[in-house]
Tab-separated table of C-alpha atoms in Angstrom:
chain	number	residue	atom	x	y	z
C	4	UNK	CA	23.657	50.483	47.850
C	5	UNK	CA	21.004	52.661	46.190
C	6	UNK	CA	17.391	52.428	48.221
C	7	UNK	CA	16.111	51.617	44.508
C	8	UNK	CA	18.283	48.251	44.139
C	9	UNK	CA	18.329	47.379	47.571
C	10	UNK	CA	14.303	46.976	46.769
C	11	UNK	CA	15.167	45.654	44.054
C	12	UNK	CA	17.247	42.963	45.181
C	13	UNK	CA	14.752	42.456	47.495
C	14	UNK	CA	12.111	40.917	45.778
C	15	UNK	CA	10.268	44.704	45.057
C	16	UNK	CA	9.431	43.827	40.917
C	17	UNK	CA	7.104	40.993	42.204
C	18	UNK	CA	3.720	42.045	42.037
C	19	UNK	CA	1.312	42.462	45.658
C	20	UNK	CA	-2.055	41.396	45.940
C	21	UNK	CA	-3.594	44.025	49.052
C	22	UNK	CA	-6.976	44.319	50.301
C	23	UNK	CA	-7.168	47.419	51.359
C	24	UNK	CA	-10.064	48.142	53.967
C	25	UNK	CA	-11.290	51.629	55.529
C	26	UNK	CA	-14.329	53.416	57.219
C	27	UNK	CA	-15.315	56.761	55.470
C	28	UNK	CA	-16.556	59.646	57.615
C	29	UNK	CA	-19.520	61.660	56.425
C	30	UNK	CA	-17.247	64.714	55.953
C	31	UNK	CA	-14.378	63.595	53.517
C	32	UNK	CA	-11.330	64.519	55.344
C	33	UNK	CA	-7.396	64.296	54.925
C	34	UNK	CA	-7.658	60.566	55.560
C	35	UNK	CA	-9.519	59.801	52.565
C	36	UNK	CA	-7.576	61.724	50.531
C	37	UNK	CA	-3.958	59.870	51.923
C	38	UNK	CA	-5.468	56.853	52.109
C	39	UNK	CA	-6.756	56.877	48.145
C	40	UNK	CA	-3.546	58.428	47.360
C	41	UNK	CA	-2.175	55.099	49.291
C	42	UNK	CA	-4.063	52.948	46.939
C	43	UNK	CA	-3.290	54.550	43.052
C	44	UNK	CA	0.273	54.450	43.663
C	45	UNK	CA	0.121	51.097	44.535
C	46	UNK	CA	-2.096	49.863	41.072
C	47	UNK	CA	0.446	52.676	39.228
C	48	UNK	CA	2.506	50.489	39.723
C	49	UNK	CA	1.335	46.917	38.908
C	50	UNK	CA	0.302	45.873	42.459
C	51	UNK	CA	-3.577	44.413	42.724
C	52	UNK	CA	-5.947	46.513	45.186
C	53	UNK	CA	-9.279	45.976	46.057
C	54	UNK	CA	-11.160	47.778	48.770
C	55	UNK	CA	-13.611	46.675	51.331
C	56	UNK	CA	-15.330	49.990	52.693
C	57	UNK	CA	-17.923	50.779	54.612
C	58	UNK	CA	-19.882	54.448	54.581
C	59	UNK	CA	-21.201	56.389	58.103
C	60	UNK	CA	-23.980	57.264	56.158
C	61	UNK	CA	-25.351	53.896	57.705
C	62	UNK	CA	-25.348	54.648	60.549
C	63	UNK	CA	-28.427	56.573	60.571
C	64	UNK	CA	-30.204	53.130	58.842
C	65	UNK	CA	-28.841	51.014	62.057
C	66	UNK	CA	-29.803	52.717	65.272
C	67	UNK	CA	-27.366	53.302	68.030
C	68	UNK	CA	-27.726	49.977	69.531
C	69	UNK	CA	-26.679	48.629	66.286
C	70	UNK	CA	-24.088	50.741	65.984
C	71	UNK	CA	-22.762	50.469	69.407
C	72	UNK	CA	-22.087	46.564	69.121
C	73	UNK	CA	-20.870	46.646	65.765
C	74	UNK	CA	-18.158	49.574	67.073
C	75	UNK	CA	-17.147	46.330	69.262
C	76	UNK	CA	-17.421	43.374	66.942
C	77	UNK	CA	-19.023	43.474	63.298
C	78	UNK	CA	-19.814	39.960	62.640
C	79	UNK	CA	-20.493	41.415	59.033
C	80	UNK	CA	-17.538	42.426	58.723
C	81	UNK	CA	-16.045	39.439	60.188
C	82	UNK	CA	-17.994	36.827	57.598
C	83	UNK	CA	-17.599	39.399	54.623
C	84	UNK	CA	-14.053	39.847	54.917
C	85	UNK	CA	-12.597	36.135	55.449
C	86	UNK	CA	-14.886	35.196	52.590
C	87	UNK	CA	-13.080	37.672	49.959
C	88	UNK	CA	-9.556	36.325	52.009
C	89	UNK	CA	-10.952	32.947	50.954
C	90	UNK	CA	-11.890	33.341	47.491
C	91	UNK	CA	-8.830	34.920	46.388
C	92	UNK	CA	-4.933	34.554	47.526
C	93	UNK	CA	-3.575	38.349	49.349
C	94	UNK	CA	-0.627	39.261	50.554
C	95	UNK	CA	-1.522	41.429	52.980
C	96	UNK	CA	-4.722	43.046	54.122
C	97	UNK	CA	-3.667	47.026	54.749
C	98	UNK	CA	-6.156	48.635	57.590
C	99	UNK	CA	-6.567	52.235	56.647
C	100	UNK	CA	-9.779	53.268	59.687
C	101	UNK	CA	-11.944	50.121	60.692
C	102	UNK	CA	-14.388	52.758	62.821
C	103	UNK	CA	-16.756	52.432	63.675
C	104	UNK	CA	-18.800	50.271	61.599
C	105	UNK	CA	-15.723	47.891	60.427
C	106	UNK	CA	-14.371	46.900	63.645
C	107	UNK	CA	-10.812	45.101	64.945
C	108	UNK	CA	-12.880	41.917	64.064
C	109	UNK	CA	-11.469	42.723	60.522
C	110	UNK	CA	-7.933	41.824	61.820
C	111	UNK	CA	-9.871	38.716	63.766
C	112	UNK	CA	-10.765	37.772	59.738
C	113	UNK	CA	-7.009	37.777	58.557
C	114	UNK	CA	-5.912	35.852	61.355
C	115	UNK	CA	-8.771	33.084	60.508
C	116	UNK	CA	-6.910	32.639	57.018
C	117	UNK	CA	-3.397	33.593	57.780
C	118	UNK	CA	-3.097	36.834	56.185
C	119	UNK	CA	-0.445	39.221	57.560
C	120	UNK	CA	-2.133	42.709	58.824
C	121	UNK	CA	-0.560	46.428	58.580
C	122	UNK	CA	-2.662	49.145	60.375
C	123	UNK	CA	-2.402	53.199	59.334
C	124	UNK	CA	-3.268	55.192	62.799
C	125	UNK	CA	-4.200	58.425	61.252
C	126	UNK	CA	-5.525	59.529	64.565
C	127	UNK	CA	-5.411	57.825	68.375
C	128	UNK	CA	-8.717	56.201	68.388
C	129	UNK	CA	-7.372	52.993	69.949
C	130	UNK	CA	-6.444	55.166	73.723
C	131	UNK	CA	-8.504	58.107	73.749
C	132	UNK	CA	-12.553	57.706	73.184
C	133	UNK	CA	-12.257	61.316	70.946
C	134	UNK	CA	-9.486	60.177	69.333
C	135	UNK	CA	-7.581	63.323	69.836
C	136	UNK	CA	-6.472	64.114	73.189
C	137	UNK	CA	-8.336	67.423	73.183
C	138	UNK	CA	-11.387	68.499	75.644
C	139	UNK	CA	-13.156	71.685	76.325
C	140	UNK	CA	-10.320	73.580	74.093
C	141	UNK	CA	-7.451	71.940	75.525
C	142	UNK	CA	-4.905	69.063	75.651
C	143	UNK	CA	-6.196	65.731	77.795
C	144	UNK	CA	-4.954	62.726	78.172
C	145	UNK	CA	-6.612	61.722	81.290
C	146	UNK	CA	-7.010	58.392	79.388
C	147	UNK	CA	-4.066	57.708	78.398
C	148	UNK	CA	-3.367	53.893	78.889
C	149	UNK	CA	-5.772	53.090	81.242
C	150	UNK	CA	-7.264	49.902	80.941
C	151	UNK	CA	-11.329	51.213	81.231
C	152	UNK	CA	-11.113	54.701	79.644
C	153	UNK	CA	-13.334	55.972	82.228
C	154	UNK	CA	-13.206	59.482	82.010
C	155	UNK	CA	-14.288	59.223	78.243
C	156	UNK	CA	-17.445	58.064	79.364
C	157	UNK	CA	-17.774	60.650	82.036
C	158	UNK	CA	-17.247	62.992	80.241
C	159	UNK	CA	-18.937	62.494	76.884
C	160	UNK	CA	-15.946	62.845	74.885
C	161	UNK	CA	-17.092	61.177	71.618
C	162	UNK	CA	-19.656	63.548	70.611
C	163	UNK	CA	-20.438	64.856	73.741
C	164	UNK	CA	-22.317	61.434	74.265
C	165	UNK	CA	-22.021	59.570	77.500
C	166	UNK	CA	-23.825	56.399	75.772
C	167	UNK	CA	-21.627	56.698	72.373
C	168	UNK	CA	-18.638	57.363	74.443
C	169	UNK	CA	-19.163	54.246	76.551
C	170	UNK	CA	-19.683	52.120	73.153
C	171	UNK	CA	-16.110	53.556	71.727
C	172	UNK	CA	-14.344	53.029	75.280
C	173	UNK	CA	-15.908	49.398	75.592
C	174	UNK	CA	-14.436	48.280	72.313
C	175	UNK	CA	-10.566	50.397	73.422
C	176	UNK	CA	-11.268	48.459	76.598
C	177	UNK	CA	-12.353	44.733	74.724
C	178	UNK	CA	-9.686	44.949	72.593
C	179	UNK	CA	-6.918	45.546	75.484
C	180	UNK	CA	-7.904	42.501	77.720
C	181	UNK	CA	-8.139	40.454	74.466
C	182	UNK	CA	-4.805	41.438	73.270
C	183	UNK	CA	-5.777	42.353	70.158
C	184	UNK	CA	-3.265	45.563	69.867
C	185	UNK	CA	-0.940	43.786	70.736
C	186	UNK	CA	-1.156	40.053	68.883
C	187	UNK	CA	-3.652	41.171	65.953
C	188	UNK	CA	-1.628	43.495	63.972
C	189	UNK	CA	1.954	42.687	62.398
C	190	UNK	CA	2.660	46.175	61.886
C	191	UNK	CA	1.309	49.764	62.618
C	192	UNK	CA	1.938	52.557	60.274
C	193	UNK	CA	2.269	56.248	62.438
C	194	UNK	CA	2.320	59.131	59.887
C	195	UNK	CA	4.752	61.318	62.491
C	196	UNK	CA	7.761	60.536	64.736
C	197	UNK	CA	5.059	62.635	67.351
C	198	UNK	CA	2.367	60.419	67.110
C	199	UNK	CA	4.636	57.168	66.922
C	200	UNK	CA	5.943	58.492	70.444
C	201	UNK	CA	2.055	59.230	71.637
C	202	UNK	CA	0.845	55.552	70.362
C	203	UNK	CA	4.141	54.212	71.871
C	204	UNK	CA	3.134	55.924	75.285
C	205	UNK	CA	-0.410	54.338	75.535
C	206	UNK	CA	0.951	50.988	74.880
C	207	UNK	CA	0.562	49.357	71.509
C	208	UNK	CA	4.000	47.527	70.625
C	209	UNK	CA	7.343	49.521	69.884
C	210	UNK	CA	8.486	46.423	68.033
C	211	UNK	CA	5.866	46.565	65.532
C	212	UNK	CA	5.390	50.492	65.014
C	213	UNK	CA	7.004	52.171	62.144
C	214	UNK	CA	6.630	56.381	60.585
C	215	UNK	CA	5.931	56.700	57.205
C	216	UNK	CA	4.630	60.051	56.518
C	217	UNK	CA	1.634	60.654	54.201
C	218	UNK	CA	2.172	62.234	50.868
C	219	UNK	CA	1.216	64.062	48.052
C	220	UNK	CA	0.302	63.293	44.657
C	221	UNK	CA	0.059	64.230	41.863
C	222	UNK	CA	2.891	67.222	42.425
C	223	UNK	CA	0.594	69.963	41.935
C	224	UNK	CA	3.358	72.578	40.567
C	225	UNK	CA	5.234	75.158	42.070
C	226	UNK	CA	2.823	78.370	43.126
C	227	UNK	CA	3.818	82.120	42.541
C	228	UNK	CA	2.647	83.052	46.032
C	229	UNK	CA	2.104	86.602	43.977
C	230	UNK	CA	-1.443	86.346	45.701
C	231	UNK	CA	-1.266	88.688	48.237
C	232	UNK	CA	-3.494	87.093	50.683
C	233	UNK	CA	-2.869	84.061	53.901
C	234	UNK	CA	-4.571	81.259	53.517
C	235	UNK	CA	-6.296	78.715	56.088
C	236	UNK	CA	-6.993	75.289	54.685
C	237	UNK	CA	-9.208	72.493	57.274
C	238	UNK	CA	-12.109	71.586	58.958
C	239	UNK	CA	-14.099	74.052	60.730
C	240	UNK	CA	-13.988	73.142	64.269
C	241	UNK	CA	-12.747	74.311	67.311
C	242	UNK	CA	-9.097	72.026	67.971
C	243	UNK	CA	-8.322	73.502	64.612
C	244	UNK	CA	-8.242	76.690	66.070
C	245	UNK	CA	-9.945	79.067	64.745
C	246	UNK	CA	-10.390	81.752	67.598
C	247	UNK	CA	-6.532	82.144	67.685
C	248	UNK	CA	-6.642	82.990	63.876
C	249	UNK	CA	-9.232	85.077	63.431
C	250	UNK	CA	-8.406	86.951	67.165
C	251	UNK	CA	-5.240	87.062	65.645
C	252	UNK	CA	-6.173	88.855	62.475
C	253	UNK	CA	-7.854	91.278	64.649
C	254	UNK	CA	-4.349	92.447	66.132
C	255	UNK	CA	-2.972	93.013	62.689
C	256	UNK	CA	-1.739	96.475	62.257
C	257	UNK	CA	-1.962	96.015	58.154
C	258	UNK	CA	-3.899	93.199	57.937
C	259	UNK	CA	-2.837	90.922	54.764
C	260	UNK	CA	-6.435	89.342	53.571
C	261	UNK	CA	-7.120	85.994	54.739
C	262	UNK	CA	-9.149	83.241	53.189
C	263	UNK	CA	-10.515	80.534	54.991
C	264	UNK	CA	-11.733	77.152	52.993
C	265	UNK	CA	-12.890	74.898	54.460
C	266	UNK	CA	-16.772	73.414	56.508
C	267	UNK	CA	-17.510	71.879	59.932
C	268	UNK	CA	-19.297	72.554	63.136
C	269	UNK	CA	-18.395	76.324	62.956
C	270	UNK	CA	-19.004	77.215	59.737
C	271	UNK	CA	-21.770	79.716	60.786
C	272	UNK	CA	-19.702	81.506	63.555
C	273	UNK	CA	-16.995	81.663	60.953
C	274	UNK	CA	-18.846	83.221	58.347
C	275	UNK	CA	-20.098	85.443	60.968
C	276	UNK	CA	-16.973	86.716	61.768
C	277	UNK	CA	-15.773	87.190	58.778
C	278	UNK	CA	-18.635	89.262	57.483
C	279	UNK	CA	-17.161	91.320	61.026
C	280	UNK	CA	-13.211	91.113	60.059
C	281	UNK	CA	-13.660	92.798	56.575
C	282	UNK	CA	-9.978	91.307	55.710
C	283	UNK	CA	-11.175	87.776	56.280
C	284	UNK	CA	-12.910	85.388	53.653
C	285	UNK	CA	-14.542	82.447	54.213
C	286	UNK	CA	-14.702	80.554	51.065
C	287	UNK	CA	-16.490	77.182	52.558
C	288	UNK	CA	-15.661	74.189	50.714
C	289	UNK	CA	-13.534	74.105	47.342
C	290	UNK	CA	-12.664	71.089	44.855
C	291	UNK	CA	-8.857	69.724	45.348
C	292	UNK	CA	-7.714	71.804	42.350
C	293	UNK	CA	-9.139	75.490	44.018
C	294	UNK	CA	-7.614	74.773	47.259
C	295	UNK	CA	-4.042	73.997	44.902
C	296	UNK	CA	-4.404	77.254	43.295
C	297	UNK	CA	-5.347	79.063	46.127
C	298	UNK	CA	-2.205	77.832	47.945
C	299	UNK	CA	-0.322	78.512	44.982
C	300	UNK	CA	-0.749	81.921	45.001
C	301	UNK	CA	-0.628	82.443	48.819
C	302	UNK	CA	2.461	83.828	50.507
C	303	UNK	CA	1.862	81.854	53.081
C	304	UNK	CA	-0.605	78.888	55.225
C	305	UNK	CA	-1.418	79.525	58.430
C	306	UNK	CA	-1.989	76.315	60.496
C	307	UNK	CA	-3.122	77.593	64.289
C	308	UNK	CA	-4.132	73.873	65.021
C	309	UNK	CA	-4.093	72.968	69.479
C	310	UNK	CA	-4.081	69.398	69.476
C	311	UNK	CA	-1.851	67.025	69.153
C	312	UNK	CA	-1.902	66.898	65.157
C	313	UNK	CA	-0.893	62.804	63.791
C	314	UNK	CA	0.601	65.089	61.045
C	315	UNK	CA	-0.163	68.025	58.494
C	316	UNK	CA	-0.897	66.924	55.206
C	317	UNK	CA	-2.201	70.514	54.294
C	318	UNK	CA	1.233	71.893	55.409
C	319	UNK	CA	3.042	69.360	52.552
C	320	UNK	CA	0.160	70.474	50.049
C	321	UNK	CA	1.446	73.813	50.922
C	322	UNK	CA	5.103	72.904	50.500
C	323	UNK	CA	4.675	71.119	47.479
C	324	UNK	CA	3.396	74.902	45.867
C	325	UNK	CA	6.103	76.279	47.392
C	326	UNK	CA	4.464	78.106	50.500
C	327	UNK	CA	5.602	78.214	53.494
C	328	UNK	CA	4.076	77.517	56.769
C	329	UNK	CA	3.153	79.137	59.853
C	330	UNK	CA	2.304	76.594	62.327
C	331	UNK	CA	1.284	75.954	65.937
C	332	UNK	CA	4.383	74.735	68.041
C	333	UNK	CA	2.754	71.666	68.837
C	334	UNK	CA	1.712	67.937	68.016
C	335	UNK	CA	3.340	66.314	64.380
C	336	UNK	CA	3.059	69.848	62.482
C	337	UNK	CA	5.971	70.781	64.786
C	338	UNK	CA	7.721	68.485	63.036
C	339	UNK	CA	6.632	69.467	59.520
C	340	UNK	CA	7.901	72.750	59.876
C	341	UNK	CA	11.471	74.025	60.195
C	342	UNK	CA	11.121	77.759	61.252
C	343	UNK	CA	13.000	79.936	59.742
C	344	UNK	CA	13.292	77.938	56.891
C	345	UNK	CA	10.248	76.714	55.642
C	346	UNK	CA	7.523	78.653	57.808
C	347	UNK	CA	7.356	79.615	61.635
C	348	UNK	CA	5.727	78.741	64.713
C	349	UNK	CA	4.214	80.150	67.193
C	350	UNK	CA	3.108	79.105	70.810
C	351	UNK	CA	-0.724	77.270	69.994
C	352	UNK	CA	-3.577	79.063	71.252
C	353	UNK	CA	-1.831	82.578	71.569
C	354	UNK	CA	-3.143	84.758	68.850
C	355	UNK	CA	-0.673	87.986	69.962
C	356	UNK	CA	2.332	85.565	69.142
C	357	UNK	CA	0.502	84.468	65.651
C	358	UNK	CA	0.382	88.383	64.805
C	359	UNK	CA	3.878	88.723	65.443
C	360	UNK	CA	4.666	86.020	63.303
C	361	UNK	CA	2.782	87.137	60.659
C	362	UNK	CA	3.898	90.494	61.040
C	363	UNK	CA	7.748	89.503	60.861
C	364	UNK	CA	6.856	87.240	57.474
C	365	UNK	CA	5.023	90.256	56.015
C	366	UNK	CA	8.148	92.984	56.315
C	367	UNK	CA	10.628	90.440	55.220
C	368	UNK	CA	9.777	89.680	52.063
C	369	UNK	CA	13.035	88.342	50.807
C	370	UNK	CA	13.608	86.085	53.781
C	371	UNK	CA	10.046	85.233	52.229
C	372	UNK	CA	10.916	84.408	48.962
C	373	UNK	CA	14.123	82.116	50.600
C	374	UNK	CA	11.025	79.680	52.739
C	375	UNK	CA	9.470	79.421	49.092
C	376	UNK	CA	12.267	77.413	47.740
C	377	UNK	CA	13.366	75.789	51.031
C	378	UNK	CA	9.637	74.654	51.619
C	379	UNK	CA	9.428	73.092	47.556
C	380	UNK	CA	12.808	71.856	48.287
C	381	UNK	CA	11.277	69.840	51.490
C	382	UNK	CA	8.581	68.906	49.550
C	383	UNK	CA	11.065	66.674	46.728
C	384	UNK	CA	13.164	65.690	49.511
C	385	UNK	CA	10.426	63.812	51.862
C	386	UNK	CA	7.018	63.738	50.438
C	387	UNK	CA	6.728	62.236	46.693
C	388	UNK	CA	5.078	59.558	45.800
C	389	UNK	CA	8.333	57.865	44.530
C	390	UNK	CA	9.596	58.173	47.883
C	391	UNK	CA	6.785	56.998	49.791
C	392	UNK	CA	6.504	54.232	47.810
C	393	UNK	CA	9.806	52.396	48.597
C	394	UNK	CA	8.865	53.130	52.118
C	395	UNK	CA	5.735	51.586	51.805
C	396	UNK	CA	7.066	48.128	50.134
C	397	UNK	CA	9.727	48.110	52.560
C	398	UNK	CA	6.898	47.986	55.475
C	399	UNK	CA	5.102	45.330	53.165
C	400	UNK	CA	7.947	43.301	52.370
C	401	UNK	CA	9.403	43.376	56.491
C	402	UNK	CA	5.829	42.431	57.484
C	403	UNK	CA	6.057	39.732	54.773
C	404	UNK	CA	9.287	38.404	55.839
C	405	UNK	CA	8.332	38.720	59.553
C	406	UNK	CA	5.135	36.392	59.055
C	407	UNK	CA	7.357	33.960	57.190
C	408	UNK	CA	10.106	33.459	59.328
C	409	UNK	CA	7.540	33.072	62.208
C	410	UNK	CA	6.093	30.427	59.908
C	411	UNK	CA	9.553	28.609	59.805
C	412	UNK	CA	10.695	28.723	63.086
C	413	UNK	CA	7.070	27.278	63.918
C	414	UNK	CA	7.718	23.886	61.773
C	415	UNK	CA	10.863	23.740	63.192
C	416	UNK	CA	9.624	23.446	67.107
C	417	UNK	CA	6.872	21.208	66.067
C	418	UNK	CA	9.365	19.205	63.773
C	419	UNK	CA	12.131	18.658	66.498
C	420	UNK	CA	9.367	17.873	69.055
C	421	UNK	CA	8.060	15.026	66.776
C	422	UNK	CA	11.782	13.704	66.718
C	423	UNK	CA	11.878	13.894	70.384
C	424	UNK	CA	8.269	12.100	71.410
């Protein structure tokens, strides 16, 4: 039986009403792209999707004390979401991000009216105050599995601020103690096998964890790869491996032009270095259409991240354009790139190794052409909207079926107890 037939038999033709919950960060990133794509995906196939959203631009209005309290428990979220769920019948709520203004109180609002909860985890916020397992330029797992993540407080791991770190740590510890992470969520969606393994290691329940990757939609189409340059796209921050990237370009015997797209805390440093290294050009933030054009014309993408990426959306976007990736062998990105087929891997933080991989692909244009075809095939097999839709609907259906089975069992227990009394 085909996946499509199985889904139809299990009721995919029935439309669902879903409340999507999201807290926007101040700088738009891949998380926003992914959740908006998911909402469009559902709407385009006839499902009704409403959105409850908060924006971090409100933080400056609230003040530090109010933000800290709302991080642990937002009474506003509880009241607002509960009212929304009471006024209309929803099949489930899908929480994309609750941090910091929405808070885990959203789970309790759903429970108060019997609506199941799906939570996508795109970082490690439930386990680590800075959500990255990355500190002072290296991997750090000192808070992994701890009831109270004290190392994160002492070191000020959240934005270099101990008070802010204490608020995040209090949120983690409070809800670990309440059993929120184990009891109040029906299903967690990890976006890679690597992320799933880390989340389970930190104590999240294995029976509630599934893997569904991000996807790219609409299909941006295949590029030519004829631009004669390499490309980096991403947030300009230390964990993204920008120092390694620029150091590698200094080491190349015959540097290929490198275009850097993005903005972030290291923007000034990148600007200065791009002026000092003739082959490096910083383009700043670009609209998505221009990013896709640049990806399609690039000979390859460079993904030098040095933290445990939970996915690697930029690499999948490059694959959609038929562009291979040279990536650090760390975190989920090492799952996405098949070395020698869809790109190459190098040791994270090793500029010399990155330079070697760049020179390898430059010296073998015929291998690069094969990688372009393989990268596009990888996208078509795993990361299209159609494939992702089937996966998402299966998850929703399993959550609803599991909730229904539990309710039936509870009714049977009550009925049996009454007959014996």
